[in-house]
């Protein structure tokens, strides 16, 4: 499966404070804004998402169709294809996508320890 770029999505209490903290660690914003309540931050090939009042808890995030520079990939698996493969492998989904369409769409699942995983396709 081609899951796309990986990032850690953090649910933050104070977006500006968190952004300043991660900037001190060498991260720079590549997407989002304070008005949108999120920033995607990058340090070399590492990505983190800072999200205020958008979801509870932290999660692992994959974005099919995007690379680590938020550029579109030509060759990727649509989220509906990924969903079908996960179901075939006996993975239970918390939120499913409409398999009759192609992105944008997202699905949620949990690993065996309850860690939330988001597969979020933007196009």
mmCIF file of C-alpha atoms in Angstrom:
data_model
loop_
_atom_site.group_PDB
_atom_site.id
_atom_site.type_symbol
_atom_site.label_atom_id
_atom_site.label_comp_id
_atom_site.label_asym_id
_atom_site.label_seq_id
_atom_site.Cartn_x
_atom_site.Cartn_y
_atom_site.Cartn_z
ATOM 1 C CA UNK A 1 0.000 0.000 0.000
ATOM 2 C CA UNK A 2 1.178 3.495 -0.822
ATOM 3 C CA UNK A 3 0.058 5.543 2.167
ATOM 4 C CA UNK A 4 1.787 8.782 1.188
ATOM 5 C CA UNK A 5 3.661 11.157 3.423
ATOM 6 C CA UNK A 6 3.685 10.459 7.177
ATOM 7 C CA UNK A 7 3.307 13.014 9.938
ATOM 8 C CA UNK A 8 2.375 13.140 13.578
ATOM 9 C CA UNK A 9 -0.774 15.191 14.198
ATOM 10 C CA UNK A 10 -0.726 16.890 17.583
ATOM 11 C CA UNK A 11 -3.804 18.291 19.293
ATOM 12 C CA UNK A 12 -2.480 21.489 20.897
ATOM 13 C CA UNK A 13 -3.982 23.841 23.487
ATOM 14 C CA UNK A 14 -2.304 27.028 22.221
ATOM 15 C CA UNK A 15 -1.471 27.008 18.515
ATOM 16 C CA UNK A 16 0.817 30.058 18.560
ATOM 17 C CA UNK A 17 2.766 28.827 21.584
ATOM 18 C CA UNK A 18 3.207 25.383 20.027
ATOM 19 C CA UNK A 19 4.260 26.884 16.683
ATOM 20 C CA UNK A 20 6.918 29.023 18.403
ATOM 21 C CA UNK A 21 8.165 25.987 20.368
ATOM 22 C CA UNK A 22 8.577 23.816 17.266
ATOM 23 C CA UNK A 23 10.207 26.687 15.369
ATOM 24 C CA UNK A 24 12.865 26.700 18.121
ATOM 25 C CA UNK A 25 13.434 23.006 17.298
ATOM 26 C CA UNK A 26 14.073 23.957 13.665
ATOM 27 C CA UNK A 27 10.603 23.387 12.190
ATOM 28 C CA UNK A 28 9.087 25.844 9.702
ATOM 29 C CA UNK A 29 5.419 26.124 8.669
ATOM 30 C CA UNK A 30 4.661 24.826 5.173
ATOM 31 C CA UNK A 31 0.850 24.871 5.300
ATOM 32 C CA UNK A 32 -2.031 26.148 7.388
ATOM 33 C CA UNK A 33 -2.532 29.347 9.342
ATOM 34 C CA UNK A 34 -3.708 30.636 12.707
ATOM 35 C CA UNK A 35 -7.071 31.484 11.103
ATOM 36 C CA UNK A 36 -7.441 27.848 9.998
ATOM 37 C CA UNK A 37 -6.452 26.580 13.495
ATOM 38 C CA UNK A 38 -3.578 24.444 12.208
ATOM 39 C CA UNK A 39 -0.020 24.488 10.920
ATOM 40 C CA UNK A 40 1.907 21.771 9.142
ATOM 41 C CA UNK A 41 5.530 22.137 10.212
ATOM 42 C CA UNK A 42 8.631 20.682 8.558
ATOM 43 C CA UNK A 43 12.218 20.059 9.643
ATOM 44 C CA UNK A 44 14.212 18.402 6.866
ATOM 45 C CA UNK A 45 12.044 15.375 5.964
ATOM 46 C CA UNK A 46 10.128 15.302 9.278
ATOM 47 C CA UNK A 47 6.556 16.609 9.381
ATOM 48 C CA UNK A 48 4.277 17.393 12.298
ATOM 49 C CA UNK A 49 0.815 18.906 12.263
ATOM 50 C CA UNK A 50 -0.316 21.264 15.023
ATOM 51 C CA UNK A 51 -4.108 21.372 15.379
ATOM 52 C CA UNK A 52 -6.068 23.478 17.847
ATOM 53 C CA UNK A 53 -9.683 22.541 18.696
ATOM 54 C CA UNK A 54 -9.979 20.199 15.716
ATOM 55 C CA UNK A 55 -9.789 16.732 17.316
ATOM 56 C CA UNK A 56 -9.069 15.027 20.633
ATOM 57 C CA UNK A 57 -5.713 13.396 21.172
ATOM 58 C CA UNK A 58 -2.706 12.873 18.957
ATOM 59 C CA UNK A 59 -2.638 10.615 15.921
ATOM 60 C CA UNK A 60 -0.445 9.157 13.234
ATOM 61 C CA UNK A 61 -1.346 10.651 9.853
ATOM 62 C CA UNK A 62 -0.742 9.506 6.290
ATOM 63 C CA UNK A 63 -1.616 11.603 3.241
ATOM 64 C CA UNK A 64 -1.986 9.542 0.046
ATOM 65 C CA UNK A 65 -0.990 11.515 -3.020
ATOM 66 C CA UNK A 66 1.388 13.910 -1.228
ATOM 67 C CA UNK A 67 5.134 13.916 -0.623
ATOM 68 C CA UNK A 68 6.983 15.504 2.331
ATOM 69 C CA UNK A 69 6.965 18.876 0.528
ATOM 70 C CA UNK A 70 3.154 18.809 0.156
ATOM 71 C CA UNK A 71 3.605 18.261 -3.578
ATOM 72 C CA UNK A 72 1.252 16.001 -5.491
ATOM 73 C CA UNK A 73 2.481 12.499 -6.318
ATOM 74 C CA UNK A 74 1.515 11.012 -9.659
ATOM 75 C CA UNK A 75 1.600 7.411 -8.463
ATOM 76 C CA UNK A 76 -0.389 6.740 -5.276
ATOM 77 C CA UNK A 77 -3.151 4.524 -3.906
ATOM 78 C CA UNK A 78 -6.510 6.245 -3.528
ATOM 79 C CA UNK A 79 -7.921 6.123 0.000
ATOM 80 C CA UNK A 80 -10.774 3.899 -1.230
ATOM 81 C CA UNK A 81 -8.206 1.367 -2.517
ATOM 82 C CA UNK A 82 -6.343 1.503 0.791
ATOM 83 C CA UNK A 83 -9.618 0.988 2.655
ATOM 84 C CA UNK A 84 -10.451 -2.119 0.609
ATOM 85 C CA UNK A 85 -6.995 -3.582 1.300
ATOM 86 C CA UNK A 86 -7.306 -2.881 5.028
ATOM 87 C CA UNK A 87 -10.713 -4.564 5.162
ATOM 88 C CA UNK A 88 -9.340 -7.561 3.231
ATOM 89 C CA UNK A 89 -6.598 -7.798 5.870
ATOM 90 C CA UNK A 90 -9.183 -7.853 8.685
ATOM 91 C CA UNK A 91 -8.528 -4.316 9.915
ATOM 92 C CA UNK A 92 -11.559 -2.691 11.549
ATOM 93 C CA UNK A 93 -12.102 0.957 10.598
ATOM 94 C CA UNK A 94 -13.453 3.617 12.944
ATOM 95 C CA UNK A 95 -14.609 5.772 10.007
ATOM 96 C CA UNK A 96 -14.912 4.571 6.429
ATOM 97 C CA UNK A 97 -14.752 6.292 3.047
ATOM 98 C CA UNK A 98 -17.260 6.032 0.221
ATOM 99 C CA UNK A 99 -15.648 3.353 -1.959
ATOM 100 C CA UNK A 100 -17.671 4.402 -5.003
ATOM 101 C CA UNK A 101 -15.713 7.654 -5.283
ATOM 102 C CA UNK A 102 -12.090 8.772 -5.471
ATOM 103 C CA UNK A 103 -10.695 11.287 -2.917
ATOM 104 C CA UNK A 104 -10.723 13.684 -1.262
ATOM 105 C CA UNK A 105 -11.719 11.483 1.652
ATOM 106 C CA UNK A 106 -10.374 10.082 4.904
ATOM 107 C CA UNK A 107 -10.554 7.013 7.094
ATOM 108 C CA UNK A 108 -9.731 6.387 10.758
ATOM 109 C CA UNK A 109 -8.451 3.219 12.377
ATOM 110 C CA UNK A 110 -6.731 2.236 15.614
ATOM 111 C CA UNK A 111 -3.682 0.086 16.131
ATOM 112 C CA UNK A 112 -3.786 -2.753 18.702
ATOM 113 C CA UNK A 113 -2.831 -0.315 21.484
ATOM 114 C CA UNK A 114 -5.595 2.152 20.651
ATOM 115 C CA UNK A 115 -3.403 4.698 18.846
ATOM 116 C CA UNK A 116 -5.476 6.571 16.296
ATOM 117 C CA UNK A 117 -4.362 6.531 12.652
ATOM 118 C CA UNK A 118 -5.755 8.954 10.076
ATOM 119 C CA UNK A 119 -5.388 8.300 6.357
ATOM 120 C CA UNK A 120 -6.367 11.644 4.840
ATOM 121 C CA UNK A 121 -6.390 12.179 1.071
ATOM 122 C CA UNK A 122 -6.697 15.810 -0.019
ATOM 123 C CA UNK A 123 -7.374 15.323 -3.733
#
